[in-house]
mmCIF file of N, CA and C in Angstrom:
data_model
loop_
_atom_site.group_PDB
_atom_site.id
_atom_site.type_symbol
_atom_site.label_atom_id
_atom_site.label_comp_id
_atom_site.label_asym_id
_atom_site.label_seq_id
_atom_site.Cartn_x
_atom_site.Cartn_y
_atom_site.Cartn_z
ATOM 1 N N UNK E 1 -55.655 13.830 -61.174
ATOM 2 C CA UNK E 1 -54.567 14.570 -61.777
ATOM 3 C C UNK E 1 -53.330 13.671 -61.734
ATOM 4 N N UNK E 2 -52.661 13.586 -62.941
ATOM 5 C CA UNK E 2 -51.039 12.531 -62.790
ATOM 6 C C UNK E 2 -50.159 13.252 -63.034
ATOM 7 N N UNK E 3 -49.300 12.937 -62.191
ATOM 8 C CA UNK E 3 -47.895 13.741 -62.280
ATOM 9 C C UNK E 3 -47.358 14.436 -63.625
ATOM 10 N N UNK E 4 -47.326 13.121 -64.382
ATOM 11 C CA UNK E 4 -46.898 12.980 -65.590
ATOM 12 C C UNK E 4 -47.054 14.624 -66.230
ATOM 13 N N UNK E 5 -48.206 15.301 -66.345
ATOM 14 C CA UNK E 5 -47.760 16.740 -66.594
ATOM 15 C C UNK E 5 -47.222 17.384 -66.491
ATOM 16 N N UNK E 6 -46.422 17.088 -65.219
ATOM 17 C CA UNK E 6 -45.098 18.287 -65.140
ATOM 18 C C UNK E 6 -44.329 18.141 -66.270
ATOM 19 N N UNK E 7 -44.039 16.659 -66.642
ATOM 20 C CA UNK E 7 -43.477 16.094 -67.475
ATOM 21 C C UNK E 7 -43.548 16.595 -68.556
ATOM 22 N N UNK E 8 -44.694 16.931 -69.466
ATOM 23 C CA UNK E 8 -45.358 17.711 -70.287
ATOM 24 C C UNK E 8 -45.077 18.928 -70.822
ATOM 25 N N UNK E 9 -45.214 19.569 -69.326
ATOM 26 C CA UNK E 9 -44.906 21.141 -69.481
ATOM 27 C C UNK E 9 -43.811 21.855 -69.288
ATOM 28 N N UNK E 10 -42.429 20.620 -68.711
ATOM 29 C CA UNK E 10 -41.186 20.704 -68.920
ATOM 30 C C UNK E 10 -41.056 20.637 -70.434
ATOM 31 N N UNK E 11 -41.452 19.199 -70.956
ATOM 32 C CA UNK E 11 -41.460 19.459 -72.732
ATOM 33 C C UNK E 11 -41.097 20.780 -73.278
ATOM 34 N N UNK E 12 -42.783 21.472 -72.834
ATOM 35 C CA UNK E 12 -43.354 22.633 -73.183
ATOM 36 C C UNK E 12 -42.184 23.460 -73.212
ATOM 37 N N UNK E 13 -41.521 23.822 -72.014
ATOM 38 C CA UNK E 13 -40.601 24.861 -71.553
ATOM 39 C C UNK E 13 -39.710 24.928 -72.006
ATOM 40 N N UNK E 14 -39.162 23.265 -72.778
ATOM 41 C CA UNK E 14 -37.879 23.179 -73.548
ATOM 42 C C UNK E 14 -38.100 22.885 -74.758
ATOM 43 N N UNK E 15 -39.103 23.003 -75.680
ATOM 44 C CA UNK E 15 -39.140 23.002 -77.114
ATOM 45 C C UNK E 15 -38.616 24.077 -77.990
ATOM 46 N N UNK E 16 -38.605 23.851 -79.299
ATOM 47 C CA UNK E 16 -37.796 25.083 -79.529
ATOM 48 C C UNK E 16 -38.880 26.284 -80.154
ATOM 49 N N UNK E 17 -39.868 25.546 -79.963
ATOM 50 C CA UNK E 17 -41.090 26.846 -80.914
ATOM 51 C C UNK E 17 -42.569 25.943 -80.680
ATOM 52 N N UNK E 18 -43.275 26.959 -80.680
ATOM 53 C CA UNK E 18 -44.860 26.250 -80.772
ATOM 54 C C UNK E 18 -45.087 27.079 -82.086
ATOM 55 N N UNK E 19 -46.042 25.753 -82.634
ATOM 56 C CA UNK E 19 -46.418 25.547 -84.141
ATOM 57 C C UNK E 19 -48.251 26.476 -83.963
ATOM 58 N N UNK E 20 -48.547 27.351 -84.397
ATOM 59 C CA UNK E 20 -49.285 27.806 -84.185
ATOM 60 C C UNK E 20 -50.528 26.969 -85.394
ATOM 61 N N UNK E 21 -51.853 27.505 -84.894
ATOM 62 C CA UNK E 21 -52.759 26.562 -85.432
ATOM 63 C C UNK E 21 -52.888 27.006 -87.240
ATOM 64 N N UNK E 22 -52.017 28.193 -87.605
ATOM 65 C CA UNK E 22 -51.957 28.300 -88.702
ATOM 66 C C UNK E 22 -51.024 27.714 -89.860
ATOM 67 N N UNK E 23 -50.133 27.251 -88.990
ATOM 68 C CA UNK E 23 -48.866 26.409 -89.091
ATOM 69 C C UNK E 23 -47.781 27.218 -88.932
ATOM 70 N N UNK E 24 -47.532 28.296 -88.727
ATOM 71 C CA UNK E 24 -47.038 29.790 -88.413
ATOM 72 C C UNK E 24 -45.817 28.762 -87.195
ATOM 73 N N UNK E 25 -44.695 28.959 -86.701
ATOM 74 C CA UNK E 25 -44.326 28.801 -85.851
ATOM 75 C C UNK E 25 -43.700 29.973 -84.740
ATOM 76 N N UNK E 26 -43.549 30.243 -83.724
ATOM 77 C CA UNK E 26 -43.540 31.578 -82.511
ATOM 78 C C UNK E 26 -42.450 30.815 -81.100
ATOM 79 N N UNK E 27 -41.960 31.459 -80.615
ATOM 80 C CA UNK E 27 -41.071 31.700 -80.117
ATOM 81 C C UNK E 27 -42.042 30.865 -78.956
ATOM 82 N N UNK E 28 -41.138 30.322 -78.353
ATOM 83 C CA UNK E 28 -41.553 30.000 -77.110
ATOM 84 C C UNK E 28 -41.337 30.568 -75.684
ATOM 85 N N UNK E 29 -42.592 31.210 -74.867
ATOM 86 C CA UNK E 29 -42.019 32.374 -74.182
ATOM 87 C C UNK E 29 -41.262 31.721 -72.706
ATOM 88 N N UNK E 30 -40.602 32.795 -72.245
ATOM 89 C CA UNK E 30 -39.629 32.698 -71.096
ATOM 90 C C UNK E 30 -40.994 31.824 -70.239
ATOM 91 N N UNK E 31 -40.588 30.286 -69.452
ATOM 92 C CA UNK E 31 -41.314 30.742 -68.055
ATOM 93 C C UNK E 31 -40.607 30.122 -66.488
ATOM 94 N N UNK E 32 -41.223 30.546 -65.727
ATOM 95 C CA UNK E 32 -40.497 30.328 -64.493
ATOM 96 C C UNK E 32 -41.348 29.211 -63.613
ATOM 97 N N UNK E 33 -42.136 28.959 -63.998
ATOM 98 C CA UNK E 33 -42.978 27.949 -63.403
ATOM 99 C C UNK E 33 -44.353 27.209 -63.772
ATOM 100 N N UNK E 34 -44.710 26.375 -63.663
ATOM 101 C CA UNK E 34 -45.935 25.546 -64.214
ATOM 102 C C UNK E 34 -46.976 25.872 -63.433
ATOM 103 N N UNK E 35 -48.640 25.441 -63.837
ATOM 104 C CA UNK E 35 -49.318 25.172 -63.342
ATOM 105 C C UNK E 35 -50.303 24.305 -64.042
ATOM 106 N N UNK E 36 -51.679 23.504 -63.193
ATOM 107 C CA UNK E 36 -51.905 22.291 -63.691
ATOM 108 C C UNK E 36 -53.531 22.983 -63.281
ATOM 109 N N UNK E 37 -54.643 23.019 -64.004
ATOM 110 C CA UNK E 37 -55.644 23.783 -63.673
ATOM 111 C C UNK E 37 -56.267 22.584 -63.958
ATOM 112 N N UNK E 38 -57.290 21.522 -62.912
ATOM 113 C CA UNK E 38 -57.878 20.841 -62.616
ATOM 114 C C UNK E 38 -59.388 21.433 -62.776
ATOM 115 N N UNK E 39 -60.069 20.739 -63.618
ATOM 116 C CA UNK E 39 -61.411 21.253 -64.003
ATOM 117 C C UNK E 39 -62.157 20.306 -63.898
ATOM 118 N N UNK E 40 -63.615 20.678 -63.068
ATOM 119 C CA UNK E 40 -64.440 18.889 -62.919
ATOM 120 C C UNK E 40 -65.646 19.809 -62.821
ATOM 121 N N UNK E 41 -66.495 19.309 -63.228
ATOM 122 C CA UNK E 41 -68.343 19.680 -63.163
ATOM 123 C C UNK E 41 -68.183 20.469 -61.657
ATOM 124 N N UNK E 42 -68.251 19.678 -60.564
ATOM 125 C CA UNK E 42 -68.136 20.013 -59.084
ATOM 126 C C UNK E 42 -67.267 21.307 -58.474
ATOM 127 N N UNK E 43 -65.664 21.156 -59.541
ATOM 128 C CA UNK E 43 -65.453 22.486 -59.287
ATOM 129 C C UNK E 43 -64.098 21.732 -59.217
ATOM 130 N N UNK E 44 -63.319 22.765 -59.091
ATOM 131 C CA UNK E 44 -61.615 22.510 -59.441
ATOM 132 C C UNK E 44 -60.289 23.319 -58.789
ATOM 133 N N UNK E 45 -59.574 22.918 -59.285
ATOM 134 C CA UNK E 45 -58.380 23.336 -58.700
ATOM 135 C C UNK E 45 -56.835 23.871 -59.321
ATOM 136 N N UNK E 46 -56.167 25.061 -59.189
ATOM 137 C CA UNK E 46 -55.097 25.022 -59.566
ATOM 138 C C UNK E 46 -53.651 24.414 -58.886
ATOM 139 N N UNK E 47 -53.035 23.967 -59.160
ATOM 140 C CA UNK E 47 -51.670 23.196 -58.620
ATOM 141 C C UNK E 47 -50.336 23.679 -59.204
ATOM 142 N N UNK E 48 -49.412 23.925 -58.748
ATOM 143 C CA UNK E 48 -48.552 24.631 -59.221
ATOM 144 C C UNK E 48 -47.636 23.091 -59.742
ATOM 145 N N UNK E 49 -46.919 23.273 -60.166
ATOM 146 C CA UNK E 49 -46.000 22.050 -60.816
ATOM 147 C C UNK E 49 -44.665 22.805 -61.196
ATOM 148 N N UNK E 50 -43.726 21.534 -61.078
ATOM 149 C CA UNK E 50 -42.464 21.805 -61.169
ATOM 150 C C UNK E 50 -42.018 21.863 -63.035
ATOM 151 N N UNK E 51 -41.226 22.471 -63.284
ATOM 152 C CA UNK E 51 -40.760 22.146 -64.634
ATOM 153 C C UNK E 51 -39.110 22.572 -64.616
ATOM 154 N N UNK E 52 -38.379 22.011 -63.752
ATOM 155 C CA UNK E 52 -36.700 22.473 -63.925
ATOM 156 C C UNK E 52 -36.266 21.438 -64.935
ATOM 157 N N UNK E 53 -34.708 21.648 -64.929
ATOM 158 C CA UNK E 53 -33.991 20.983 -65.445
ATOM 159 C C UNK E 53 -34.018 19.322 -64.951
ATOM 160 N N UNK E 54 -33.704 18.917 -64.402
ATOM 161 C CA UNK E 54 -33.970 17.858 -63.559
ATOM 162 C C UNK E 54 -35.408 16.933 -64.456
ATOM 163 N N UNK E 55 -36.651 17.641 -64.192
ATOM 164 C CA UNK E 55 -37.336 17.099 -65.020
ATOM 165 C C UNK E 55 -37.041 16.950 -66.331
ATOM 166 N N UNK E 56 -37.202 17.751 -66.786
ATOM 167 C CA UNK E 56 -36.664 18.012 -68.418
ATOM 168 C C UNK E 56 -35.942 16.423 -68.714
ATOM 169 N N UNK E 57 -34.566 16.307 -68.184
ATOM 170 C CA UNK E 57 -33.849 14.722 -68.243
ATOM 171 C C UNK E 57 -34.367 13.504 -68.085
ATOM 172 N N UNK E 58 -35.391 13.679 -66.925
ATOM 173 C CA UNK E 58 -36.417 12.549 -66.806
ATOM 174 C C UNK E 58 -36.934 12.236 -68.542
ATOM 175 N N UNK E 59 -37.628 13.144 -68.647
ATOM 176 C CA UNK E 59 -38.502 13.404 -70.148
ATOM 177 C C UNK E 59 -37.713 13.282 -70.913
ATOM 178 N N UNK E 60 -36.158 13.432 -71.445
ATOM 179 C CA UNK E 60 -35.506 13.060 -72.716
ATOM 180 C C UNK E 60 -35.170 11.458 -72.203
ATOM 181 N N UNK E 61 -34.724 10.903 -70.979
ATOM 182 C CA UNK E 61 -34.919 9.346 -70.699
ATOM 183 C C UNK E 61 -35.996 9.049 -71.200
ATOM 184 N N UNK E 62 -37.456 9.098 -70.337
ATOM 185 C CA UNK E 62 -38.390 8.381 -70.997
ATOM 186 C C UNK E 62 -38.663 8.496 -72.460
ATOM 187 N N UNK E 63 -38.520 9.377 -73.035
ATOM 188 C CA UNK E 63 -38.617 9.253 -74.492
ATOM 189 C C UNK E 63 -37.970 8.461 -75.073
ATOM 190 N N UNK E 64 -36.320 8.482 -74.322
ATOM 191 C CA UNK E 64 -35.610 7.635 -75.368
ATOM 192 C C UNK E 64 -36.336 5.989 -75.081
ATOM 193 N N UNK E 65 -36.764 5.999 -73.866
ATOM 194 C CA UNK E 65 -37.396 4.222 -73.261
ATOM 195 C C UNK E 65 -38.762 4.259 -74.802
ATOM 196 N N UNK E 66 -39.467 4.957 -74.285
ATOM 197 C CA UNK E 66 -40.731 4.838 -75.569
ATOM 198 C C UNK E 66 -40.124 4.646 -77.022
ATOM 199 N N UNK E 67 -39.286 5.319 -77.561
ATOM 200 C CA UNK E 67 -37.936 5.211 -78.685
ATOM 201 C C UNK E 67 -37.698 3.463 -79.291
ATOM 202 N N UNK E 68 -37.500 3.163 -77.882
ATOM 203 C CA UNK E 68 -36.891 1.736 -77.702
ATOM 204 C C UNK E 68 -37.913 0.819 -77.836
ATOM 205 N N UNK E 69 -38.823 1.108 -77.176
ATOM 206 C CA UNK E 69 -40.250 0.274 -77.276
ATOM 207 C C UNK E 69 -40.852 0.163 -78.458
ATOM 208 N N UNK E 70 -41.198 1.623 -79.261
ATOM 209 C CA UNK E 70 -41.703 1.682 -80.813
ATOM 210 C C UNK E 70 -40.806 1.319 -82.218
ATOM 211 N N UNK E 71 -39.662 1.191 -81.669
ATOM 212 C CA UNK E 71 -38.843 1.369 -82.920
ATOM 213 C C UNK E 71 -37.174 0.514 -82.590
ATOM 214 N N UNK E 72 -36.564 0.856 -82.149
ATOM 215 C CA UNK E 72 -35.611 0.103 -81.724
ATOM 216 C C UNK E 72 -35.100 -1.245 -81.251
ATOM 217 N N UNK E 73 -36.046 -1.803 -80.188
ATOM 218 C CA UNK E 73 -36.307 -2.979 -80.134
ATOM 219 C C UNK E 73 -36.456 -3.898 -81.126
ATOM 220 N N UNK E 74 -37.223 -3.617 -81.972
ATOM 221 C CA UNK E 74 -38.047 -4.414 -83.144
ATOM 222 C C UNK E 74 -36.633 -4.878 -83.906
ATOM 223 N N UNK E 75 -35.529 -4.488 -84.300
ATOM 224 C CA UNK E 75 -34.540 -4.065 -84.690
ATOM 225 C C UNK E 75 -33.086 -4.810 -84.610
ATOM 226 N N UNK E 76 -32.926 -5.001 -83.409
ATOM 227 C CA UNK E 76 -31.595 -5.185 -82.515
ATOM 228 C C UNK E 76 -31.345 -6.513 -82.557
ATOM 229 N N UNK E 77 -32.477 -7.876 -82.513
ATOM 230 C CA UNK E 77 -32.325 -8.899 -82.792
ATOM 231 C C UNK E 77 -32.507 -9.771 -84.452
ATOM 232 N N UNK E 78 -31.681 -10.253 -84.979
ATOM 233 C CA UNK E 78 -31.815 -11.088 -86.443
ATOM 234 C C UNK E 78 -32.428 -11.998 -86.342
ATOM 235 N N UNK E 79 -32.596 -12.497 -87.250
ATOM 236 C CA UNK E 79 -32.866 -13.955 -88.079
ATOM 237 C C UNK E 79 -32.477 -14.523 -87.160
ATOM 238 N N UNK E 80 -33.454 -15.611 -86.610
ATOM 239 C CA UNK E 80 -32.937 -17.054 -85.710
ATOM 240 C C UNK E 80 -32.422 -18.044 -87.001
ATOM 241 N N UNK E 81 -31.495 -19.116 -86.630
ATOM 242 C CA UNK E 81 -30.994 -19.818 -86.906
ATOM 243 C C UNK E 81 -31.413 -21.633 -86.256
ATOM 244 N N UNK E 82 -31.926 -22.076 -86.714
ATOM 245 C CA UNK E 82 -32.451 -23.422 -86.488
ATOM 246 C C UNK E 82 -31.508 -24.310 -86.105
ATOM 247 N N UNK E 83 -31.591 -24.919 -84.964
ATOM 248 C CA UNK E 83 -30.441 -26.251 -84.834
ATOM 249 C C UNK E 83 -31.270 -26.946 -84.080
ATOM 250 N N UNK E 84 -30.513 -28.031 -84.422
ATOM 251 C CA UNK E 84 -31.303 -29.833 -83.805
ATOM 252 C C UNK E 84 -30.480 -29.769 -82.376
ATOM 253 N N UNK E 85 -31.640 -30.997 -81.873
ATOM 254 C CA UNK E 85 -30.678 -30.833 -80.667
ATOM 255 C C UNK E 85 -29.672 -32.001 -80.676
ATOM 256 N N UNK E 86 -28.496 -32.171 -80.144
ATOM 257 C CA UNK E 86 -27.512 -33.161 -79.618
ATOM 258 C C UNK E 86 -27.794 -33.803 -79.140
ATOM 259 N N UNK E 87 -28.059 -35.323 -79.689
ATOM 260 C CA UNK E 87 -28.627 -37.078 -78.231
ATOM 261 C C UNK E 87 -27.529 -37.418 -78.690
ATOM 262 N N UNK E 88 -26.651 -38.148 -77.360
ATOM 263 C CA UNK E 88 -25.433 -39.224 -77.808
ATOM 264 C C UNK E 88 -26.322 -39.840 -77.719
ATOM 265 N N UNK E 89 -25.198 -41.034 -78.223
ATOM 266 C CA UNK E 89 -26.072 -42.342 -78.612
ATOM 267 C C UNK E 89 -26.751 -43.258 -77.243
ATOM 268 N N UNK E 90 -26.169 -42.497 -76.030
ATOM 269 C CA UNK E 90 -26.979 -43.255 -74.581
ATOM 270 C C UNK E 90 -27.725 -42.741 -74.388
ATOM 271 N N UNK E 91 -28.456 -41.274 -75.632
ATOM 272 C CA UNK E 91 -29.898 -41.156 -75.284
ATOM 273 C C UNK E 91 -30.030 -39.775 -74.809
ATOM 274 N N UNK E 92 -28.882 -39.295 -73.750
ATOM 275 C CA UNK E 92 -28.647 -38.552 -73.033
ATOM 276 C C UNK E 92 -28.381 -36.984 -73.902
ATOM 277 N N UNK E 93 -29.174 -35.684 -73.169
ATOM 278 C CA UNK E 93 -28.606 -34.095 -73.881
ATOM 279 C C UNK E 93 -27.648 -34.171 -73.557
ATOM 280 N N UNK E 94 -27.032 -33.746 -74.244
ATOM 281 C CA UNK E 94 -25.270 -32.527 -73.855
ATOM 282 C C UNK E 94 -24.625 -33.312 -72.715
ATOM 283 N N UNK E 95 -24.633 -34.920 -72.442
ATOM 284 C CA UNK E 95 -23.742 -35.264 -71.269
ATOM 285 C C UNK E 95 -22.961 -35.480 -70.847
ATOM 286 N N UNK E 96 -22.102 -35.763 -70.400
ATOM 287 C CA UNK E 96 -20.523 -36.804 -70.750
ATOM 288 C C UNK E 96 -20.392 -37.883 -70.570
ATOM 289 N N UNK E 97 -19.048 -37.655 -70.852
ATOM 290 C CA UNK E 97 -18.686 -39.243 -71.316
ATOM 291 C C UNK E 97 -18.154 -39.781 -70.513
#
């Protein structure tokens, strides 16, 4: 089980509507707390999970980081510009005189 679901179901808690499978969209209901229902052949477990405010901010940060990664980044830097390098004539980079 990874944390990361709380993460999720904070989303969940703060979206403004779930899109129903008809494409219908519905209110998203009041809730007061998460849970994380762990299911395995052997047998499983429920876990309660956090979803406050606090999280919620985590989750609009990381989004904006993923934001940055898919789309933004790519962006922010131009066209390189080609230059030679500088030898005085003793041979020497950038040295003095």
């Amino acid at each position: 089980m990874h944390a990361e679901v709380a993460l999720q179901e904070t989303a969940y808690k703060n979206a403004d509507y779930i899109i129903l499978p008809d494409g219908t969209k519905a209110d998203i209901p009041h809730l007061d707390a998460g849970i994380v229902v762990h299911a395995r052949p052997e047998g499983g477990q429920v876990v309660p999970a956090r979803i406050d405010d606090s999280l919620f901010e985590i989750f609009l940060a990381l989004r904006q980081i993923w934001e940055w990664d898919r789309e933004t980044s790519k962006s922010v830097l131009g066209n390189g510009v080609a230059i030679e390098s500088i030898v005085e004539e003793t041979g020497r980079r950038g040295g003095r005189r």
